[in-house]
Amino acid sequence: MESIFKRYLDNRKIFTRNRQILQSSYIPNELPHRNEEIEQMASVLATALHGDRPSNMMIFGKTGTGKTASVKFLGKELQRVDQTLKNVHFIYMNCEVVDTQYGVLQNIGNQIIIDFEHRIPFTGWSTERVYNILMEKIDEMDKVFIIVLDEIDKLFYKSGDDVLYHLSKMNDDLERSKLSLVGISNDLKFTEFMDPRVRSRLGEEKMVFPPYNAEQLRDILMQRAALAFERDTLEEGVVPLCAALSAQEMGDARRALDMLRISAEIAERNGDDVVTEAHVMKAKNKIELDAISETVRTLPTQSKLVLLSIIVNDDKNNHHMTTGDVYHEYKDLADIVGLSILTQRRITDLISEMDMLGIIHARVKSFGRGGRTKEIELSVPKAETRGILEGDEDLSPLKSYRPATQTTLM
DNA sequence: TGTCCACTGGAAGGGAGGGCTT
DNA sequence: AAGCCCTCCCTTCCAGTGGACA
C-alpha cells in the first residue's frame, strides 16, 4: 500500500536542515546594516575587558530593528574574547517575562549562582535579602557585570523604578566588582516618568536603532535565506515582497523573517516545490489572524467575558457602546456561567487592558448631560473571535448564546 | 453661566496563594 | 505551626471632568 506520507517524501525539499535560521531568535554571525550601532556599543562595552566599568546604556528602537540581536551578538563576542581573561560576566533578561522587583533580582542572582542549593527561591524571601545576597555574590566574584534588561519599559510601567534605582546604585557600594546596565526599550518616552536620578544614571550613553527600510530588510532576508533554503526554491519576487510588506510595518525584521518562514511552510504543506508570492500573501494573512487569536485565547476568563459582552452588544446593533452598556451585559453573562461578578471599577481596567492589546478600541468621550465615559468598539473580526471565546471551557454555557432582548431595528 | 450626568482613574488596602524561616 | 515576605487580583472610596442642556 502506498503510504500517506509518500507525497511528502516525493516532494523536493524546500528547507535545508537549518530551518531555525529563520527564527528571529537565531543570532547570525553577521548582522547586516547594524555595523555602526554594533561598533558604537562595542566601544562602550570594550572597557569591561580591561576590568573597568562601561557606562550604562539605553538602547531605543522599534520592534524588530535588531536591538536584541545586536546586544546578544555583542554578549557572545565579549565572552568569546574574554575567555582567557575572565573579566566579564554578561547577563541578559527579558523584562516582559521578569517584570517585578523581586523577579529581576532573583533572576540575576540565579544566573550568577551556579550551585543548586544556594539558588534564590522564586518567592519567600524579602527583596532586601535578595538584594544583599546578590551584592555580596557580585562583589565576591571580582568581575565586571553587564546586565541587559530587555524591554525595560515593561518593568518600569509594571513595577516602577525602585529596582532600577537599586541596581544603578549598587555600583557605588561595590568594592571589587563593577556593574553596568544596558536597558533596551521600544518606547522612547518612558524615561520621562522616571526618577531623574535613575534616568541620568541609566542614560549615560544613548542609542537609537532606526527601522530597516525595504532594501535593508531584503539583505537580511537574503542572508538567512541562503542558509535556510535549498537552491532554486524561492521565486524571485518572494524576498522583495516580504521585505516590502514588512517595511510598511515599521521595518520590523522579525516580522519579515516570520513571513518568509511561514510562506515556505505553507508551500511545503501544499506540496509545492517553489515558494511563490501567492504563498507570501497567504502567510501575511495567517500571521495577522494568528496574532489576534493568540491574544484572545490567552486572555483571562473575566476579560473574555467582557469581550463577549462587547460582541453581544455589537450584535444588538450597538456598535459604539459605553462602559455601562458593557457592564450590564457582562453581569448577565457572568450570572449565566456562574462566574463571580466583578465591580465596574475592575471592568474599567479590563477594558483598558484590552484596548492596549488592540482587541478593542476605547476612547473617553463626553456626552454632555449624558455623562462622561468610554466609547467602545470591537476591533477584531467578530465571528472568529466569538468562536475562540466559545471554545473556552469556562464559558461553554454561553455557546451560541444570543441575548433574549434582541433589539432589531427592522 | 452653572448644573449635572456617568463615568474615569488614582489611592489604599484586603486577602489568597506562592513559599521561606524559626 | 506560626510568622514572615511578595505578587496578583480585586474592592472600596472618591475627587475630578467634558460638554449638552437649562
Short mmCIF file of C-alpha atoms (C1' of nucleotides) in Angstrom, two decimals:
data_model
loop_
_atom_site.label_atom_id
_atom_site.label_comp_id
_atom_site.label_asym_id
_atom_site.label_seq_id
_atom_site.Cartn_x
_atom_site.Cartn_y
_atom_site.Cartn_z
CA MET A 1 0.00 0.00 0.00
CA GLU A 2 1.15 3.46 -0.74
CA SER A 3 1.93 5.36 2.41
CA ILE A 4 0.08 8.53 3.13
CA PHE A 5 3.46 10.06 3.67
CA LYS A 6 4.55 9.27 0.17
CA ARG A 7 3.69 12.58 -1.32
CA TYR A 8 5.73 14.31 1.33
CA LEU A 9 8.68 12.09 0.56
CA ASP A 10 8.42 12.67 -3.14
CA ASN A 11 8.46 16.38 -2.58
CA ARG A 12 11.57 18.25 -3.28
CA LYS A 13 12.77 19.77 -0.10
CA ILE A 14 12.38 23.49 0.38
CA PHE A 15 14.16 23.93 3.68
CA THR A 16 17.69 22.84 4.38
CA ARG A 17 18.37 21.30 7.74
CA ASN A 18 18.87 24.75 9.15
CA ARG A 19 15.31 25.85 9.33
CA GLN A 20 15.86 27.55 12.69
CA ILE A 21 17.96 30.15 10.96
CA LEU A 22 14.71 31.83 10.04
CA GLN A 23 13.64 32.15 13.65
CA SER A 24 14.12 35.67 14.87
CA SER A 25 15.79 34.30 17.98
CA TYR A 26 18.67 32.99 15.89
CA ILE A 27 21.73 35.19 16.11
CA PRO A 28 23.71 35.16 12.86
CA ASN A 29 27.46 35.72 12.74
CA GLU A 30 26.93 38.95 10.99
CA LEU A 31 24.13 41.46 11.32
CA PRO A 32 23.65 43.35 8.08
CA HIS A 33 23.15 47.12 8.35
CA ARG A 34 23.92 47.25 12.02
CA ASN A 35 27.67 47.66 11.86
CA GLU A 36 27.59 51.22 13.02
CA GLU A 37 25.41 50.51 16.01
CA ILE A 38 27.38 47.45 16.99
CA GLU A 39 30.62 49.34 16.61
CA GLN A 40 29.36 52.08 18.84
CA MET A 41 28.14 49.71 21.52
CA ALA A 42 31.36 47.75 21.33
CA SER A 43 33.39 50.86 22.00
CA VAL A 44 31.43 51.39 25.18
CA LEU A 45 31.43 47.80 26.37
CA ALA A 46 35.06 47.12 25.50
CA THR A 47 36.04 48.93 28.68
CA ALA A 48 34.89 45.86 30.51
CA LEU A 49 37.64 43.75 29.02
CA HIS A 50 40.19 45.80 30.94
CA GLY A 51 38.23 45.39 34.10
CA ASP A 52 36.75 48.85 34.09
CA ARG A 53 33.09 49.73 34.25
CA PRO A 54 31.43 50.56 30.93
CA SER A 55 28.90 53.38 31.02
CA ASN A 56 25.31 52.40 31.49
CA MET A 57 23.47 52.38 28.21
CA MET A 58 19.96 52.87 26.94
CA ILE A 59 19.05 51.46 23.56
CA PHE A 60 15.90 52.57 21.82
CA GLY A 61 14.25 51.38 18.65
CA LYS A 62 11.00 49.94 17.34
CA THR A 63 10.34 46.20 17.45
CA GLY A 64 12.37 44.18 15.01
CA THR A 65 15.11 46.75 14.49
CA GLY A 66 17.80 44.42 15.72
CA LYS A 67 18.30 45.79 19.22
CA THR A 68 18.14 42.48 20.98
CA ALA A 69 20.05 40.65 18.30
CA SER A 70 22.84 43.21 18.33
CA VAL A 71 23.20 43.16 22.08
CA LYS A 72 23.15 39.39 22.26
CA PHE A 73 25.65 39.26 19.46
CA LEU A 74 27.94 41.56 21.40
CA GLY A 75 27.46 39.50 24.51
CA LYS A 76 28.55 36.41 22.64
CA GLU A 77 31.58 38.16 21.21
CA LEU A 78 32.51 39.68 24.53
CA GLN A 79 32.52 36.31 26.21
CA ARG A 80 34.48 34.77 23.39
CA VAL A 81 37.21 37.39 23.58
CA ASP A 82 37.16 37.27 27.35
CA GLN A 83 37.73 33.52 27.52
CA THR A 84 41.25 33.82 28.87
CA LEU A 85 40.86 36.94 30.97
CA LYS A 86 37.54 36.06 32.54
CA ASN A 87 36.86 39.63 33.47
CA VAL A 88 33.32 39.91 32.24
CA HIS A 89 30.01 38.39 33.21
CA PHE A 90 27.22 39.03 30.75
CA ILE A 91 23.63 38.70 31.92
CA TYR A 92 20.57 39.01 29.74
CA MET A 93 16.95 39.02 30.73
CA ASN A 94 13.66 39.98 29.20
CA CYS A 95 11.55 42.16 31.42
CA GLU A 96 8.35 41.22 29.75
CA VAL A 97 8.78 37.85 31.41
CA VAL A 98 10.56 39.02 34.54
CA ASP A 99 8.62 42.11 35.47
CA THR A 100 8.80 42.52 39.23
CA GLN A 101 11.46 43.86 41.54
CA TYR A 102 11.91 40.55 43.19
CA GLY A 103 11.89 38.73 39.89
CA VAL A 104 14.70 40.79 38.43
CA LEU A 105 16.96 40.40 41.44
CA GLN A 106 16.20 36.72 41.70
CA ASN A 107 16.88 36.20 38.03
CA ILE A 108 20.22 37.97 38.14
CA GLY A 109 21.12 36.03 41.24
CA ASN A 110 20.37 32.69 39.70
CA GLN A 111 22.39 33.47 36.60
CA ILE A 112 25.38 34.04 38.84
CA ILE A 113 24.91 31.38 41.47
CA ILE A 114 25.65 28.04 39.94
CA ASP A 115 25.39 25.64 42.87
CA PHE A 116 21.90 24.37 43.23
CA GLU A 117 21.37 24.62 46.95
CA HIS A 118 22.25 28.28 47.12
CA ARG A 119 19.77 29.31 44.47
CA ILE A 120 17.32 32.06 45.30
CA PRO A 121 13.76 30.77 45.59
CA PHE A 122 11.21 32.40 43.36
CA THR A 123 9.25 33.53 46.37
CA GLY A 124 9.55 33.62 50.12
CA TRP A 125 12.47 35.93 50.73
CA SER A 126 12.30 39.63 51.33
CA THR A 127 13.52 41.72 48.44
CA GLU A 128 16.11 43.28 50.67
CA ARG A 129 17.57 39.94 51.49
CA VAL A 130 17.86 39.00 47.84
CA TYR A 131 19.48 42.34 47.16
CA ASN A 132 22.05 41.88 49.88
CA ILE A 133 22.96 38.37 48.88
CA LEU A 134 23.18 39.45 45.28
CA MET A 135 25.50 42.29 46.09
CA GLU A 136 27.69 40.09 48.21
CA LYS A 137 27.95 37.48 45.47
CA ILE A 138 28.66 40.03 42.82
CA ASP A 139 31.41 41.70 44.78
CA GLU A 140 32.93 38.40 45.72
CA MET A 141 33.37 37.42 42.08
CA ASP A 142 35.50 40.45 41.30
CA LYS A 143 34.32 40.93 37.74
CA VAL A 144 32.61 43.41 35.50
CA PHE A 145 28.93 42.61 35.23
CA ILE A 146 26.97 43.72 32.24
CA ILE A 147 23.29 43.33 32.89
CA VAL A 148 20.96 43.67 29.95
CA LEU A 149 17.35 44.47 30.71
CA ASP A 150 15.40 43.94 27.52
CA GLU A 151 12.00 45.63 27.30
CA ILE A 152 12.93 47.64 30.34
CA ASP A 153 9.89 49.87 29.83
CA LYS A 154 7.65 46.94 30.71
CA LEU A 155 9.45 46.54 34.01
CA PHE A 156 9.19 50.22 34.72
CA TYR A 157 5.49 50.53 33.95
CA LYS A 158 4.69 47.49 35.98
CA SER A 159 6.93 47.87 39.00
CA GLY A 160 8.23 51.43 39.00
CA ASP A 161 11.86 52.47 39.16
CA ASP A 162 12.80 51.01 42.53
CA VAL A 163 14.75 48.09 41.09
CA LEU A 164 16.42 50.31 38.57
CA TYR A 165 17.31 52.71 41.31
CA HIS A 166 18.83 49.99 43.44
CA LEU A 167 20.66 48.36 40.59
CA SER A 168 22.12 51.59 39.32
CA LYS A 169 23.17 52.47 42.83
CA MET A 170 24.68 49.10 43.57
CA ASN A 171 27.78 50.05 41.72
CA ASP A 172 28.62 52.71 44.32
CA ASP A 173 28.51 50.14 47.08
CA LEU A 174 30.64 47.52 45.37
CA GLU A 175 34.28 47.36 46.28
CA ARG A 176 35.78 44.95 43.80
CA SER A 177 33.24 44.13 41.13
CA LYS A 178 31.68 46.63 38.78
CA LEU A 179 28.25 46.72 37.33
CA SER A 180 26.91 48.24 34.20
CA LEU A 181 23.34 48.28 32.97
CA VAL A 182 22.08 48.10 29.43
CA GLY A 183 18.41 48.91 29.00
CA ILE A 184 16.55 48.10 25.80
CA SER A 185 13.21 49.69 25.05
CA ASN A 186 10.95 50.32 22.11
CA ASP A 187 9.37 53.20 23.92
CA LEU A 188 11.33 56.42 23.67
CA LYS A 189 9.28 58.39 26.11
CA PHE A 190 9.14 56.16 29.15
CA THR A 191 12.21 57.62 30.80
CA GLU A 192 10.34 60.91 31.17
CA PHE A 193 8.39 59.47 34.05
CA MET A 194 11.41 58.08 35.83
CA ASP A 195 13.09 59.47 38.89
CA PRO A 196 15.59 61.96 37.41
CA ARG A 197 18.47 60.37 39.28
CA VAL A 198 17.76 56.94 37.83
CA ARG A 199 17.20 58.44 34.45
CA SER A 200 20.51 60.22 34.28
CA ARG A 201 22.42 57.26 35.65
CA LEU A 202 20.81 54.83 33.24
CA GLY A 203 21.22 57.06 30.23
CA GLU A 204 24.93 57.70 30.39
CA GLU A 205 25.01 56.51 26.81
CA LYS A 206 22.03 56.54 24.49
CA MET A 207 21.47 54.94 21.15
CA VAL A 208 18.61 54.79 18.74
CA PHE A 209 18.18 51.98 16.24
CA PRO A 210 16.39 53.27 13.15
CA PRO A 211 13.87 50.99 11.42
CA TYR A 212 15.13 48.99 8.46
CA ASN A 213 14.00 50.07 5.03
CA ALA A 214 12.83 47.62 2.39
CA GLU A 215 16.25 47.34 0.85
CA GLN A 216 17.94 46.53 4.13
CA LEU A 217 15.28 44.02 5.00
CA ARG A 218 15.92 42.37 1.68
CA ASP A 219 19.58 41.96 2.54
CA ILE A 220 18.73 40.46 5.90
CA LEU A 221 16.31 38.01 4.35
CA MET A 222 18.74 37.09 1.60
CA GLN A 223 21.47 36.37 4.08
CA ARG A 224 19.31 33.95 6.01
CA ALA A 225 17.52 32.53 3.01
CA ALA A 226 20.82 31.46 1.54
CA LEU A 227 21.37 29.22 4.55
CA ALA A 228 17.85 28.10 5.25
CA PHE A 229 16.59 27.18 1.79
CA GLU A 230 17.63 24.75 -0.86
CA ARG A 231 18.67 26.19 -4.19
CA ASP A 232 16.01 27.49 -6.55
CA THR A 233 13.16 27.05 -4.15
CA LEU A 234 12.28 30.71 -3.88
CA GLU A 235 10.57 32.55 -6.67
CA GLU A 236 12.42 35.72 -7.46
CA GLY A 237 9.84 38.11 -6.09
CA VAL A 238 9.38 36.37 -2.76
CA VAL A 239 12.10 38.00 -0.70
CA PRO A 240 11.46 41.51 -2.04
CA LEU A 241 7.76 41.10 -1.31
CA CYS A 242 8.35 40.01 2.28
CA ALA A 243 10.75 42.91 2.65
CA ALA A 244 8.35 45.44 1.18
CA LEU A 245 5.38 44.29 3.24
CA SER A 246 7.41 44.41 6.43
CA ALA A 247 8.92 47.77 5.61
CA GLN A 248 5.39 49.12 5.68
CA GLU A 249 5.10 47.69 9.17
CA MET A 250 7.78 49.98 10.54
CA GLY A 251 10.68 47.95 9.22
CA ASP A 252 10.19 45.02 11.50
CA ALA A 253 12.78 42.38 10.66
CA ARG A 254 11.24 39.82 12.93
CA ARG A 255 8.03 40.12 11.04
CA ALA A 256 9.83 39.81 7.74
CA LEU A 257 11.58 36.63 8.82
CA ASP A 258 8.36 35.15 10.12
CA MET A 259 6.68 35.95 6.87
CA LEU A 260 9.36 34.29 4.84
CA ARG A 261 9.39 31.22 7.03
CA ILE A 262 5.64 30.84 7.09
CA SER A 263 5.40 31.36 3.33
CA ALA A 264 7.74 28.45 2.87
CA GLU A 265 5.88 26.34 5.38
CA ILE A 266 2.66 26.96 3.55
CA ALA A 267 4.30 25.94 0.29
CA GLU A 268 5.75 22.86 1.92
CA ARG A 269 2.42 21.81 3.33
CA ASN A 270 0.77 22.33 -0.05
CA GLY A 271 3.30 20.05 -1.61
CA ASP A 272 4.67 22.82 -3.79
CA ASP A 273 8.32 22.81 -4.80
CA VAL A 274 8.71 26.54 -5.06
CA VAL A 275 7.67 29.35 -2.77
CA THR A 276 5.71 31.96 -4.68
CA GLU A 277 4.37 35.42 -4.00
CA ALA A 278 0.93 33.91 -3.53
CA HIS A 279 2.31 31.94 -0.59
CA VAL A 280 3.62 35.16 0.88
CA MET A 281 0.22 36.80 0.76
CA LYS A 282 -1.30 33.79 2.47
CA ALA A 283 1.41 33.93 5.09
CA LYS A 284 0.72 37.58 5.72
CA ASN A 285 -2.94 36.87 6.42
CA LYS A 286 -2.10 33.94 8.59
CA ILE A 287 0.29 35.98 10.70
CA GLU A 288 -2.26 38.68 11.26
CA LEU A 289 -5.01 36.27 12.18
CA ASP A 290 -2.78 34.13 14.38
CA ALA A 291 -1.68 37.14 16.35
CA ILE A 292 -5.25 38.09 17.10
CA SER A 293 -6.50 34.65 18.01
CA GLU A 294 -3.50 34.07 20.21
CA THR A 295 -4.14 37.23 22.23
CA VAL A 296 -7.81 36.43 22.56
CA ARG A 297 -7.20 32.83 23.52
CA THR A 298 -4.76 33.73 26.28
CA LEU A 299 -6.98 36.35 27.84
CA PRO A 300 -8.03 35.68 31.46
CA THR A 301 -11.55 34.32 31.77
CA GLN A 302 -13.03 37.52 33.13
CA SER A 303 -11.61 39.51 30.26
CA LYS A 304 -13.00 37.00 27.81
CA LEU A 305 -16.38 37.51 29.35
CA VAL A 306 -16.07 41.25 28.98
CA LEU A 307 -15.06 40.81 25.38
CA LEU A 308 -18.04 38.60 24.78
CA SER A 309 -20.25 41.26 26.32
CA ILE A 310 -18.88 43.69 23.80
CA ILE A 311 -19.62 41.28 20.98
CA VAL A 312 -23.16 40.76 22.24
CA ASN A 313 -23.68 44.50 22.38
CA ASP A 314 -22.38 44.76 18.87
CA ASP A 315 -24.85 42.07 17.85
CA LYS A 316 -27.61 44.28 19.16
CA ASN A 317 -26.52 46.86 16.62
CA ASN A 318 -24.91 48.83 19.39
CA HIS A 319 -21.61 49.39 17.64
CA HIS A 320 -20.47 52.25 19.85
CA MET A 321 -21.22 51.17 23.37
CA THR A 322 -20.33 52.69 26.72
CA THR A 323 -18.75 51.13 29.78
CA GLY A 324 -22.20 50.99 31.33
CA ASP A 325 -23.61 49.02 28.40
CA VAL A 326 -20.81 46.54 28.57
CA TYR A 327 -21.10 46.18 32.31
CA HIS A 328 -24.82 45.49 32.11
CA GLU A 329 -24.33 42.74 29.60
CA TYR A 330 -21.35 41.42 31.48
CA LYS A 331 -23.35 40.97 34.67
CA ASP A 332 -25.93 38.91 32.83
CA LEU A 333 -23.33 36.71 31.20
CA ALA A 334 -21.35 36.22 34.37
CA ASP A 335 -24.53 35.14 36.07
CA ILE A 336 -25.23 32.55 33.40
CA VAL A 337 -21.80 30.97 33.50
CA GLY A 338 -21.68 31.21 37.28
CA LEU A 339 -18.61 33.38 37.44
CA SER A 340 -18.25 35.89 40.25
CA ILE A 341 -19.35 39.35 39.17
CA LEU A 342 -16.57 41.88 39.43
CA THR A 343 -17.08 45.54 40.20
CA GLN A 344 -17.41 48.11 37.47
CA ARG A 345 -14.13 49.65 38.57
CA ARG A 346 -12.37 46.40 37.81
CA ILE A 347 -14.13 46.04 34.47
CA THR A 348 -12.90 49.53 33.54
CA ASP A 349 -9.37 48.23 33.98
CA LEU A 350 -10.02 45.09 31.95
CA ILE A 351 -11.42 47.23 29.17
CA SER A 352 -8.34 49.43 29.21
CA GLU A 353 -6.10 46.38 29.07
CA MET A 354 -7.88 45.01 26.04
CA ASP A 355 -7.68 48.44 24.46
CA MET A 356 -3.93 48.33 24.88
CA LEU A 357 -3.80 44.89 23.35
CA GLY A 358 -5.62 46.28 20.33
CA ILE A 359 -8.54 43.89 20.62
CA ILE A 360 -10.98 46.70 21.17
CA HIS A 361 -10.91 50.39 20.67
CA ALA A 362 -11.91 52.52 23.66
CA ARG A 363 -11.70 56.25 23.99
CA VAL A 364 -13.02 58.54 26.67
CA LYS A 365 -15.80 60.71 25.38
CA SER A 366 -18.18 63.13 26.98
CA PHE A 367 -21.86 63.01 26.15
CA GLY A 368 -22.64 66.22 27.98
CA ARG A 369 -25.52 65.62 30.29
CA GLY A 370 -25.29 62.01 29.22
CA GLY A 371 -22.12 61.80 31.25
CA ARG A 372 -18.53 61.08 30.51
CA THR A 373 -17.50 57.54 29.74
CA LYS A 374 -15.59 55.34 27.39
CA GLU A 375 -16.92 54.68 23.94
CA ILE A 376 -16.02 51.15 22.98
CA GLU A 377 -15.76 49.45 19.62
CA LEU A 378 -14.73 45.96 18.65
CA SER A 379 -11.62 45.92 16.50
CA VAL A 380 -11.25 42.21 15.74
CA PRO A 381 -13.30 40.06 13.38
CA LYS A 382 -16.47 39.19 15.25
CA ALA A 383 -17.23 35.67 14.07
CA GLU A 384 -13.73 34.29 14.60
CA THR A 385 -13.39 35.93 17.97
CA ARG A 386 -16.70 34.60 19.14
CA GLY A 387 -15.60 31.16 18.03
CA ILE A 388 -12.46 31.38 20.09
CA LEU A 389 -14.30 32.64 23.15
CA GLU A 390 -16.85 29.85 22.92
CA GLY A 391 -14.01 27.40 22.83
CA ASP A 392 -13.15 28.33 26.40
CA GLU A 393 -14.39 25.69 28.82
CA ASP A 394 -15.39 28.17 31.48
CA LEU A 395 -17.60 29.94 29.01
CA SER A 396 -19.19 26.86 27.50
CA PRO A 397 -22.70 27.55 28.91
CA LEU A 398 -22.73 30.54 26.58
CA LYS A 399 -22.24 28.58 23.41
CA SER A 400 -24.47 30.09 20.77
CA TYR A 401 -25.96 32.35 23.40
CA ARG A 402 -28.00 35.10 21.88
CA PRO A 403 -29.47 37.86 24.04
CA ALA A 404 -33.16 37.50 24.79
CA THR A 405 -33.72 41.19 24.49
CA GLN A 406 -32.51 41.35 20.94
CA THR A 407 -33.34 44.82 19.68
CA THR A 408 -33.97 44.63 15.99
CA LEU A 409 -34.07 47.81 14.06
CA MET A 410 -36.02 46.28 11.22
"C1'" DT B 1 -23.27 80.52 33.48
"C1'" DG B 2 -23.85 76.85 36.13
"C1'" DT B 3 -25.54 72.17 36.61
"C1'" DC B 4 -25.17 67.56 36.42
"C1'" DC B 5 -24.56 63.05 34.30
"C1'" DA B 6 -21.87 58.64 34.08
"C1'" DC B 7 -18.26 57.58 34.48
"C1'" DT B 8 -12.73 57.83 34.87
"C1'" DG B 9 -8.78 56.62 37.12
"C1'" DG B 10 -5.83 57.29 41.39
"C1'" DA B 11 -5.01 55.57 46.17
"C1'" DA B 12 -5.20 52.40 49.65
"C1'" DG B 13 -5.74 48.21 51.18
"C1'" DG B 14 -7.61 43.24 51.76
"C1'" DG B 15 -6.84 38.59 51.20
"C1'" DA B 16 -5.46 34.45 48.74
"C1'" DG B 17 -1.60 31.90 47.11
"C1'" DG B 18 3.04 31.08 46.43
"C1'" DG B 19 6.95 29.87 49.75
"C1'" DC B 20 10.70 30.81 53.23
"C1'" DT B 21 12.23 30.90 58.38
"C1'" DT B 22 12.36 29.68 63.04
"C1'" DA C 1 2.93 25.76 63.45
"C1'" DA C 2 3.22 30.50 63.45
"C1'" DG C 3 5.10 34.37 61.38
"C1'" DC C 4 7.08 36.44 57.70
"C1'" DC C 5 7.51 38.25 52.57
"C1'" DC C 6 5.99 39.35 47.67
"C1'" DT C 7 2.75 39.35 43.93
"C1'" DC C 8 -1.76 39.18 41.90
"C1'" DC C 9 -6.46 40.17 41.59
"C1'" DC C 10 -9.80 42.66 43.30
"C1'" DT C 11 -12.75 46.06 46.21
"C1'" DT C 12 -13.86 50.45 48.30
"C1'" DC C 13 -13.79 55.17 48.23
"C1'" DC C 14 -13.69 59.27 45.92
"C1'" DA C 15 -12.19 63.65 43.73
"C1'" DG C 16 -12.33 65.08 39.11
"C1'" DT C 17 -14.28 66.07 34.46
"C1'" DG C 18 -16.05 67.41 29.27
"C1'" DG C 19 -19.67 69.20 27.44
"C1'" DA C 20 -25.01 69.22 26.38
"C1'" DC C 21 -28.57 71.41 28.30
"C1'" DA C 22 -31.47 74.72 31.21
#
